[in-house]
Every structure is written in C-alpha cells, then in structure tokens.
Amino acid sequence: MDVEIAKRYGKIAGLLAYAVFVGVSFWRGYGPGEDMGRSLAYFTIQMAEILPPAFILIGLFEVWVKKQTVERHFGKRAGLRGHIGGILLASTTVGGLYVAFPVAYSLYRKGADLGVIFTYIGASAICRVPMTIFEASFVGLKFSVIRLSVSIPLVIFSSMALGSFLRNRNYRVENGG
Amino acid sequence: MIYLYAVVLIALISSFVADKTRTYKAIKIAYKRFSRILPGFVGMLVLVSVILTLVPNKFIVQYLGKSNMLTGTVVASFFGSITLMPGFIAYPLCGILLQKGVSYTVISAFSTTLMMVGFVTFPIEQRYFGTKVTVVRNLLSFLIALVVAVMTGIFFGEIFPWMLR
C-alpha cells in the first residue's frame, strides 16, 4: 500500500516540478525550458488531433462489432490468419504505438488472442502504409522492403511466443481503460 | 490525416442513422476509455518533451554523422529507443543522415527502434499491460530492430560485402 501511495505522490510531485520548471523558463527566458514547453505544446496538439477520432472509432467498434466476429478473425482459433489480420489492420492505423495500445486493448476485450494483439502492436509500429510510402521516398524502396520482410516474421514469431508464454501463466490484461 | 476524420465522420453518421442509442453509447465508451488512459498520455507528453530537449534532432544528426558503423549502430538504436517522432519528421531526418554519408545499417537501427521501442510510451503501455510485459515487449522489439539493422547492412553490402558476390 505504501509503495502505491508513494508512487502516486511521486508522480504528482514530478508533474508539478515539471510545470514549475517550464513556467519559470518562459518567465525567465531560459532556452531549454522554453524548448521543452514548445515540444509539449506541439505533441499535445498532435495527440489532440489524432486521439479523439481514434477513440470514437474504438467506441463505435465496441458497440457494433460482435464478439464472434473478432474471435473468428483474431481469436485463438484463427491461428496464423489472426496474426496476418493483425498486420492488415495495423497497416491502416494512424499514429503508431500510442494509438495502437487502446485499439489493441479493445480488440483483446472483444476476444482477440493475446499473441495477435502483440503482433498488431508491433505491426502498427512498422507496417503503416502511408508511413512506409513516405519512408521509401527518403531512404529508398530497397530499404523499406528489407525492413518489412525481416521484421514482420520476427514480430509474428515473437508475439506468438510472448502470447503463449503469458497465456500459460494466466495473464490478464488489467482494466486499463 | 484528413482521411481519418473523413472515415470517422462517415462511420459516426452511419451509426447515428442506424441506431441513435447505440451511437450515444459508443461516444460514452470512447469518452470513458479516453479519460481512463489520459494520465498515461500526460506522462508520455512530459517524457517526450524532456527527451527531445535533451536529445534534439541536430544532436542526433551531429553525433551519428561522424561515428563509425559499430558505435553508430549502438548509439542510433539508443537514440531511437528513447525518442518519439512522427513519421514526417523522422524520415526527413533519415534522409539528412543518408546525405551525410551515414550507413544504411545505422539508419535502420535508428528508425526501427524509433518506431518499435517505446520508452516514452511506457506510461501508456504499462497502464494496459503492466510493467513486466511492457519491458519484455520493448526488449523483444529492440532485438528485432537490431536484427533488421544487421540484415539491412548485409543486403546493402555494408556488412560482409563478400556475401553479395
């Protein structure tokens, strides 16, 4: 119990210290502190642009898509097809990891296999279509092709392993949202 | 970005027309999920701003620009792991590195860890999956990124050039 309370106060204290630091930096014109404030503002705006629509989609997903549908395509019975589905789904994701986590959580709640969830998360980091096209325009198609063909099998394999390992330990995803 | 909003708008309107009550429920669920995870996002935003101030892009370009391949790969994967950048900043950055003569291996290590390993997303991931799983998944992703970097190096002839003969 004490550790929990300590952690909580620690986080609040840290947040306050941060806010004071940035605030004072702007007041006193301290460069790095101001940069920090600007980064914060920039990324906050980024998140504010992506997260609300993403969560609305998640909400719509939760009320409209049946559990059987998710289980059939992403559940344990789907096997490898579930992982492929995870990759396909990930390729349409906008934003990357931080959007993938809430989506993955919703999928899991609707009966997706744990391993498939991890594949989806990993894939949403590296398989997004618009991002890959953008990447190829800067570092070349060959680079992207190598990256995808090496990473996708590895992501599937490691996610399967992690999923099985955790399932055997009766791991449950906590109510994180 | 626009297509995201277009899709959401179409979905929302269709849902509303089909079943008003369900649509309200969907929005309530969206709000609930979002507010539950919001502290995680705040933590991430704080971390990102701190990291990007400590390790700004110029620093990355400078440091990776004049390192050899081995230290470059190690440093690049470190930088990639701790930072978070949207794609439209990260890839131009890689383009600059490429122009400076940085090897594809190093660039691969940097960009793959950047995408797959989430040090700054730790607060969020940890809320859903717990600390242990978060650490393990990130470690696995880091290893995968290294393998990708090595394979990239091999296929570009930077590592074991004789293999391409």
GROMACS .gro file of C-alpha atoms in nm:
model
  342
    1MET     CA    1   0.000   0.000   0.000
    2ASP     CA    2   0.269   0.246   0.097
    3VAL     CA    3   0.457   0.197  -0.228
    4GLU     CA    4   0.141   0.272  -0.424
    5ILE     CA    5   0.077   0.594  -0.238
    6ALA     CA    6   0.441   0.693  -0.262
    7LYS     CA    7   0.436   0.633  -0.638
    8ARG     CA    8   0.126   0.843  -0.678
    9TYR     CA    9   0.265   1.137  -0.481
   10GLY     CA   10   0.592   1.096  -0.664
   11LYS     CA   11   0.417   1.129  -1.000
   12ILE     CA   12   0.218   1.434  -0.891
   13ALA     CA   13   0.529   1.593  -0.745
   14GLY     CA   14   0.721   1.521  -1.063
   15LEU     CA   15   0.445   1.673  -1.274
   16LEU     CA   16   0.438   1.984  -1.056
   17ALA     CA   17   0.815   2.019  -1.071
   18TYR     CA   18   0.798   1.990  -1.447
   19ALA     CA   19   0.523   2.251  -1.474
   20VAL     CA   20   0.711   2.490  -1.247
   21PHE     CA   21   1.029   2.439  -1.446
   22VAL     CA   22   0.866   2.512  -1.780
   23GLY     CA   23   0.667   2.803  -1.640
   24VAL     CA   24   0.971   2.966  -1.484
   25SER     CA   25   1.167   2.905  -1.803
   26PHE     CA   26   0.923   3.107  -2.005
   27TRP     CA   27   0.919   3.377  -1.744
   28ARG     CA   28   1.297   3.400  -1.732
   29GLY     CA   29   1.364   3.320  -2.094
   30TYR     CA   30   1.560   3.003  -2.023
   31GLY     CA   31   1.612   2.842  -2.364
   32PRO     CA   32   1.598   2.467  -2.294
   33GLY     CA   33   1.299   2.505  -2.066
   34GLU     CA   34   1.117   2.701  -2.332
   35ASP     CA   35   1.202   2.435  -2.589
   36MET     CA   36   1.053   2.179  -2.357
   37GLY     CA   37   0.734   2.379  -2.331
   38ARG     CA   38   0.716   2.413  -2.706
   39SER     CA   39   0.772   2.040  -2.760
   40LEU     CA   40   0.500   1.973  -2.509
   41ALA     CA   41   0.260   2.205  -2.690
   42TYR     CA   42   0.348   2.059  -3.027
   43PHE     CA   43   0.295   1.700  -2.925
   44THR     CA   44  -0.016   1.782  -2.727
   45ILE     CA   45  -0.168   1.931  -3.039
   46GLN     CA   46  -0.062   1.623  -3.236
   47MET     CA   47  -0.233   1.394  -2.988
   48ALA     CA   48  -0.540   1.615  -2.974
   49GLU     CA   49  -0.572   1.578  -3.350
   50ILE     CA   50  -0.543   1.202  -3.359
   51LEU     CA   51  -0.682   1.065  -3.035
   52PRO     CA   52  -1.044   1.187  -3.030
   53PRO     CA   53  -1.132   1.040  -3.371
   54ALA     CA   54  -0.938   0.725  -3.286
   55PHE     CA   55  -1.130   0.676  -2.963
   56ILE     CA   56  -1.460   0.744  -3.135
   57LEU     CA   57  -1.374   0.467  -3.378
   58ILE     CA   58  -1.293   0.244  -3.083
   59GLY     CA   59  -1.628   0.331  -2.925
   60LEU     CA   60  -1.813   0.253  -3.246
   61PHE     CA   61  -1.616  -0.069  -3.279
   62GLU     CA   62  -1.716  -0.174  -2.929
   63VAL     CA   63  -2.088  -0.126  -2.981
   64TRP     CA   64  -2.120  -0.251  -3.336
   65VAL     CA   65  -1.875  -0.537  -3.388
   66LYS     CA   66  -1.981  -0.870  -3.244
   67LYS     CA   67  -1.754  -1.074  -3.026
   68GLN     CA   68  -1.789  -1.375  -3.254
   69THR     CA   69  -1.660  -1.174  -3.548
   70VAL     CA   70  -1.350  -1.067  -3.362
   71GLU     CA   71  -1.292  -1.416  -3.228
   72ARG     CA   72  -1.328  -1.567  -3.572
   73HIS     CA   73  -1.071  -1.337  -3.730
   74PHE     CA   74  -0.837  -1.253  -3.445
   75GLY     CA   75  -0.903  -1.516  -3.184
   76LYS     CA   76  -0.701  -1.815  -3.089
   77ARG     CA   77  -0.881  -2.040  -3.336
   78ALA     CA   78  -0.773  -1.823  -3.627
   79GLY     CA   79  -0.411  -1.913  -3.571
   80LEU     CA   80  -0.172  -1.758  -3.816
   81ARG     CA   81  -0.458  -1.595  -4.007
   82GLY     CA   82  -0.526  -1.393  -3.694
   83HIS     CA   83  -0.175  -1.257  -3.699
   84ILE     CA   84  -0.199  -1.172  -4.068
   85GLY     CA   85  -0.526  -0.996  -3.991
   86GLY     CA   86  -0.348  -0.806  -3.716
   87ILE     CA   87  -0.088  -0.689  -3.963
   88LEU     CA   88  -0.351  -0.584  -4.216
   89LEU     CA   89  -0.538  -0.393  -3.951
   90ALA     CA   90  -0.218  -0.233  -3.834
   91SER     CA   91  -0.135  -0.113  -4.183
   92THR     CA   92  -0.436   0.117  -4.169
   93THR     CA   93  -0.358   0.255  -3.825
   94VAL     CA   94  -0.274   0.622  -3.796
   95GLY     CA   95  -0.027   0.748  -3.546
   96GLY     CA   96   0.174   0.449  -3.431
   97LEU     CA   97   0.230   0.290  -3.095
   98TYR     CA   98   0.035   0.524  -2.875
   99VAL     CA   99  -0.281   0.476  -3.082
  100ALA     CA  100  -0.224   0.103  -3.115
  101PHE     CA  101  -0.239   0.041  -2.740
  102PRO     CA  102  -0.601   0.149  -2.684
  103VAL     CA  103  -0.708  -0.026  -3.005
  104ALA     CA  104  -0.526  -0.343  -2.905
  105TYR     CA  105  -0.693  -0.330  -2.566
  106SER     CA  106  -1.037  -0.308  -2.727
  107LEU     CA  107  -0.961  -0.598  -2.957
  108TYR     CA  108  -0.847  -0.804  -2.663
  109ARG     CA  109  -1.164  -0.725  -2.472
  110LYS     CA  110  -1.364  -0.848  -2.769
  111GLY     CA  111  -1.186  -1.180  -2.772
  112ALA     CA  112  -0.874  -1.135  -2.981
  113ASP     CA  113  -0.588  -1.366  -2.899
  114LEU     CA  114  -0.313  -1.218  -2.685
  115GLY     CA  115  -0.041  -1.308  -2.934
  116VAL     CA  116  -0.238  -1.144  -3.215
  117ILE     CA  117  -0.263  -0.830  -3.005
  118PHE     CA  118   0.114  -0.813  -2.975
  119THR     CA  119   0.152  -0.869  -3.347
  120TYR     CA  120  -0.091  -0.585  -3.407
  121ILE     CA  121   0.104  -0.353  -3.178
  122GLY     CA  122   0.437  -0.437  -3.333
  123ALA     CA  123   0.297  -0.415  -3.683
  124SER     CA  124   0.129  -0.079  -3.621
  125ALA     CA  125   0.474   0.048  -3.536
  126ILE     CA  126   0.633  -0.056  -3.862
  127CYS     CA  127   0.370  -0.153  -4.120
  128ARG     CA  128   0.162   0.156  -4.165
  129VAL     CA  129   0.104   0.214  -4.533
  130PRO     CA  130   0.126   0.594  -4.561
  131MET     CA  131   0.432   0.596  -4.338
  132THR     CA  132   0.607   0.327  -4.540
  133ILE     CA  133   0.547   0.512  -4.864
  134PHE     CA  134   0.687   0.823  -4.703
  135GLU     CA  135   0.986   0.629  -4.576
  136ALA     CA  136   1.064   0.486  -4.919
  137SER     CA  137   1.070   0.833  -5.065
  138PHE     CA  138   1.350   0.932  -4.829
  139VAL     CA  139   1.562   0.622  -4.788
  140GLY     CA  140   1.467   0.414  -5.087
  141LEU     CA  141   1.232   0.127  -5.166
  142LYS     CA  142   1.501  -0.137  -5.111
  143PHE     CA  143   1.545  -0.021  -4.752
  144SER     CA  144   1.172  -0.047  -4.679
  145VAL     CA  145   1.137  -0.386  -4.843
  146ILE     CA  146   1.425  -0.531  -4.642
  147ARG     CA  147   1.288  -0.380  -4.324
  148LEU     CA  148   0.940  -0.520  -4.376
  149SER     CA  149   1.042  -0.865  -4.491
  150VAL     CA  150   1.277  -0.912  -4.196
  151SER     CA  151   1.067  -0.755  -3.925
  152ILE     CA  152   0.722  -0.897  -4.000
  153PRO     CA  153   0.811  -1.264  -3.949
  154LEU     CA  154   1.008  -1.172  -3.639
  155VAL     CA  155   0.718  -0.972  -3.497
  156ILE     CA  156   0.474  -1.257  -3.561
  157PHE     CA  157   0.707  -1.514  -3.413
  158SER     CA  158   0.793  -1.316  -3.100
  159SER     CA  159   0.429  -1.217  -3.046
  160MET     CA  160   0.318  -1.577  -3.071
  161ALA     CA  161   0.585  -1.678  -2.822
  162LEU     CA  162   0.502  -1.397  -2.582
  163GLY     CA  163   0.131  -1.468  -2.614
  164SER     CA  164   0.166  -1.839  -2.538
  165PHE     CA  165   0.404  -1.773  -2.253
  166LEU     CA  166   0.167  -1.527  -2.090
  167ARG     CA  167  -0.140  -1.737  -2.152
  168ASN     CA  168   0.021  -2.028  -1.974
  169ARG     CA  169   0.075  -1.803  -1.678
  170ASN     CA  170  -0.292  -1.696  -1.675
  171TYR     CA  171  -0.200  -1.342  -1.752
  172ARG     CA  172  -0.487  -1.097  -1.766
  173VAL     CA  173  -0.482  -0.752  -1.918
  174GLU     CA  174  -0.575  -0.515  -1.642
  175ASN     CA  175  -0.868  -0.283  -1.675
  176GLY     CA  176  -0.664  -0.003  -1.822
  177GLY     CA  177  -0.950   0.180  -1.983
  178MET     CA  178  -0.496   1.294  -4.150
  179ILE     CA  179  -0.797   1.414  -4.342
  180TYR     CA  180  -0.889   1.062  -4.437
  181LEU     CA  181  -0.901   0.968  -4.071
  182TYR     CA  182  -1.155   1.238  -4.000
  183ALA     CA  183  -1.349   1.151  -4.314
  184VAL     CA  184  -1.371   0.786  -4.212
  185VAL     CA  185  -1.475   0.873  -3.857
  186LEU     CA  186  -1.737   1.118  -3.977
  187ILE     CA  187  -1.888   0.869  -4.219
  188ALA     CA  188  -1.883   0.596  -3.955
  189LEU     CA  189  -2.037   0.822  -3.694
  190ILE     CA  190  -2.313   0.946  -3.921
  191SER     CA  191  -2.395   0.596  -4.046
  192SER     CA  192  -2.406   0.470  -3.691
  193PHE     CA  193  -2.628   0.756  -3.585
  194VAL     CA  194  -2.871   0.691  -3.868
  195ALA     CA  195  -2.876   0.319  -3.796
  196ASP     CA  196  -2.920   0.334  -3.422
  197LYS     CA  197  -2.916   0.656  -3.221
  198THR     CA  198  -2.894   0.492  -2.881
  199ARG     CA  199  -2.601   0.274  -2.975
  200THR     CA  200  -2.421   0.574  -3.115
  201TYR     CA  201  -2.456   0.763  -2.789
  202LYS     CA  202  -2.329   0.456  -2.609
  203ALA     CA  203  -2.032   0.443  -2.845
  204ILE     CA  204  -1.944   0.802  -2.768
  205LYS     CA  205  -1.978   0.737  -2.397
  206ILE     CA  206  -1.745   0.440  -2.422
  207ALA     CA  207  -1.498   0.645  -2.625
  208TYR     CA  208  -1.500   0.914  -2.360
  209LYS     CA  209  -1.463   0.664  -2.079
  210ARG     CA  210  -1.169   0.486  -2.236
  211PHE     CA  211  -1.001   0.811  -2.320
  212SER     CA  212  -1.033   0.962  -1.975
  213ARG     CA  213  -0.908   0.644  -1.810
  214ILE     CA  214  -0.588   0.648  -2.009
  215LEU     CA  215  -0.539   1.023  -2.009
  216PRO     CA  216  -0.289   1.026  -1.719
  217GLY     CA  217  -0.077   0.788  -1.922
  218PHE     CA  218  -0.078   1.026  -2.215
  219VAL     CA  219   0.014   1.319  -1.995
  220GLY     CA  220   0.309   1.117  -1.867
  221MET     CA  221   0.412   1.042  -2.222
  222LEU     CA  222   0.389   1.406  -2.330
  223VAL     CA  223   0.605   1.514  -2.039
  224LEU     CA  224   0.863   1.245  -2.120
  225VAL     CA  225   0.867   1.329  -2.489
  226SER     CA  226   0.927   1.698  -2.430
  227VAL     CA  227   1.208   1.623  -2.186
  228ILE     CA  228   1.380   1.370  -2.412
  229LEU     CA  229   1.352   1.584  -2.723
  230THR     CA  230   1.503   1.879  -2.537
  231LEU     CA  231   1.791   1.667  -2.409
  232VAL     CA  232   1.846   1.494  -2.742
  233PRO     CA  233   1.732   1.728  -3.017
  234ASN     CA  234   1.745   1.631  -3.383
  235LYS     CA  235   2.053   1.842  -3.450
  236PHE     CA  236   2.238   1.650  -3.185
  237ILE     CA  237   2.136   1.319  -3.340
  238VAL     CA  238   2.248   1.425  -3.685
  239GLN     CA  239   2.574   1.557  -3.549
  240TYR     CA  240   2.654   1.251  -3.343
  241LEU     CA  241   2.553   0.987  -3.594
  242GLY     CA  242   2.711   1.182  -3.875
  243LYS     CA  243   3.062   1.122  -3.758
  244SER     CA  244   3.056   0.781  -3.599
  245ASN     CA  245   3.172   0.453  -3.746
  246MET     CA  246   2.926   0.176  -3.812
  247LEU     CA  247   2.952  -0.025  -3.493
  248THR     CA  248   2.930   0.259  -3.242
  249GLY     CA  249   2.690   0.430  -3.479
  250THR     CA  250   2.452   0.135  -3.465
  251VAL     CA  251   2.468   0.114  -3.088
  252VAL     CA  252   2.417   0.488  -3.044
  253ALA     CA  253   2.148   0.502  -3.311
  254SER     CA  254   1.947   0.226  -3.150
  255PHE     CA  255   1.981   0.401  -2.816
  256PHE     CA  256   1.860   0.731  -2.958
  257GLY     CA  257   1.579   0.561  -3.146
  258SER     CA  258   1.462   0.376  -2.839
  259ILE     CA  259   1.427   0.680  -2.621
  260THR     CA  260   1.278   0.921  -2.873
  261LEU     CA  261   0.942   0.954  -3.034
  262MET     CA  262   0.889   1.138  -3.357
  263PRO     CA  263   0.607   1.143  -3.603
  264GLY     CA  264   0.697   0.983  -3.933
  265PHE     CA  265   0.702   1.307  -4.125
  266ILE     CA  266   0.985   1.434  -3.904
  267ALA     CA  267   1.170   1.107  -3.860
  268TYR     CA  268   1.211   1.019  -4.226
  269PRO     CA  269   1.336   1.356  -4.348
  270LEU     CA  270   1.585   1.323  -4.063
  271CYS     CA  271   1.692   0.985  -4.202
  272GLY     CA  272   1.721   1.147  -4.542
  273ILE     CA  273   1.961   1.404  -4.398
  274LEU     CA  274   2.163   1.130  -4.231
  275LEU     CA  275   2.182   0.947  -4.560
  276GLN     CA  276   2.312   1.257  -4.734
  277LYS     CA  277   2.574   1.294  -4.465
  278GLY     CA  278   2.701   0.952  -4.554
  279VAL     CA  279   2.563   0.759  -4.261
  280SER     CA  280   2.537   0.389  -4.341
  281TYR     CA  281   2.204   0.220  -4.403
  282THR     CA  282   2.272  -0.009  -4.108
  283VAL     CA  283   2.285   0.281  -3.867
  284ILE     CA  284   1.981   0.449  -4.020
  285SER     CA  285   1.790   0.124  -3.996
  286ALA     CA  286   1.885   0.079  -3.632
  287PHE     CA  287   1.770   0.431  -3.561
  288SER     CA  288   1.439   0.428  -3.747
  289THR     CA  289   1.328   0.080  -3.644
  290THR     CA  290   1.394   0.138  -3.275
  291LEU     CA  291   1.230   0.477  -3.312
  292MET     CA  292   0.912   0.312  -3.431
  293MET     CA  293   0.907  -0.011  -3.236
  294VAL     CA  294   1.063   0.063  -2.899
  295GLY     CA  295   0.862   0.296  -2.682
  296PHE     CA  296   1.050   0.442  -2.392
  297VAL     CA  297   0.828   0.749  -2.383
  298THR     CA  298   0.514   0.542  -2.445
  299PHE     CA  299   0.600   0.337  -2.137
  300PRO     CA  300   0.343   0.518  -1.916
  301ILE     CA  301   0.064   0.425  -2.155
  302GLU     CA  302   0.169   0.072  -2.235
  303GLN     CA  303   0.229   0.000  -1.870
  304ARG     CA  304  -0.125   0.100  -1.782
  305TYR     CA  305  -0.269  -0.158  -2.018
  306PHE     CA  306  -0.023  -0.443  -1.994
  307GLY     CA  307   0.169  -0.399  -1.672
  308THR     CA  308   0.534  -0.322  -1.623
  309LYS     CA  309   0.675  -0.668  -1.691
  310VAL     CA  310   0.504  -0.720  -2.024
  311THR     CA  311   0.590  -0.368  -2.133
  312VAL     CA  312   0.957  -0.422  -2.056
  313VAL     CA  313   0.965  -0.762  -2.228
  314ARG     CA  314   0.784  -0.643  -2.539
  315ASN     CA  315   1.015  -0.344  -2.574
  316LEU     CA  316   1.320  -0.561  -2.526
  317LEU     CA  317   1.199  -0.802  -2.792
  318SER     CA  318   1.131  -0.509  -3.023
  319PHE     CA  319   1.481  -0.379  -2.961
  320LEU     CA  320   1.631  -0.714  -3.055
  321ILE     CA  321   1.414  -0.733  -3.364
  322ALA     CA  322   1.533  -0.386  -3.462
  323LEU     CA  323   1.895  -0.495  -3.427
  324VAL     CA  324   1.837  -0.800  -3.645
  325VAL     CA  325   1.668  -0.578  -3.904
  326ALA     CA  326   1.962  -0.338  -3.893
  327VAL     CA  327   2.215  -0.618  -3.944
  328MET     CA  328   2.015  -0.767  -4.230
  329THR     CA  329   1.986  -0.422  -4.386
  330GLY     CA  330   2.360  -0.388  -4.360
  331ILE     CA  331   2.415  -0.724  -4.524
  332PHE     CA  332   2.179  -0.653  -4.811
  333PHE     CA  333   2.334  -0.314  -4.875
  334GLY     CA  334   2.676  -0.468  -4.878
  335GLU     CA  335   2.792  -0.276  -4.574
  336ILE     CA  336   2.840  -0.585  -4.364
  337PHE     CA  337   3.008  -0.886  -4.520
  338PRO     CA  338   3.024  -0.733  -4.869
  339TRP     CA  339   3.157  -1.060  -4.999
  340MET     CA  340   2.816  -1.217  -4.930
  341LEU     CA  341   2.665  -1.022  -5.215
  342ARG     CA  342   2.904  -1.166  -5.474
   0.00000   0.00000   0.00000
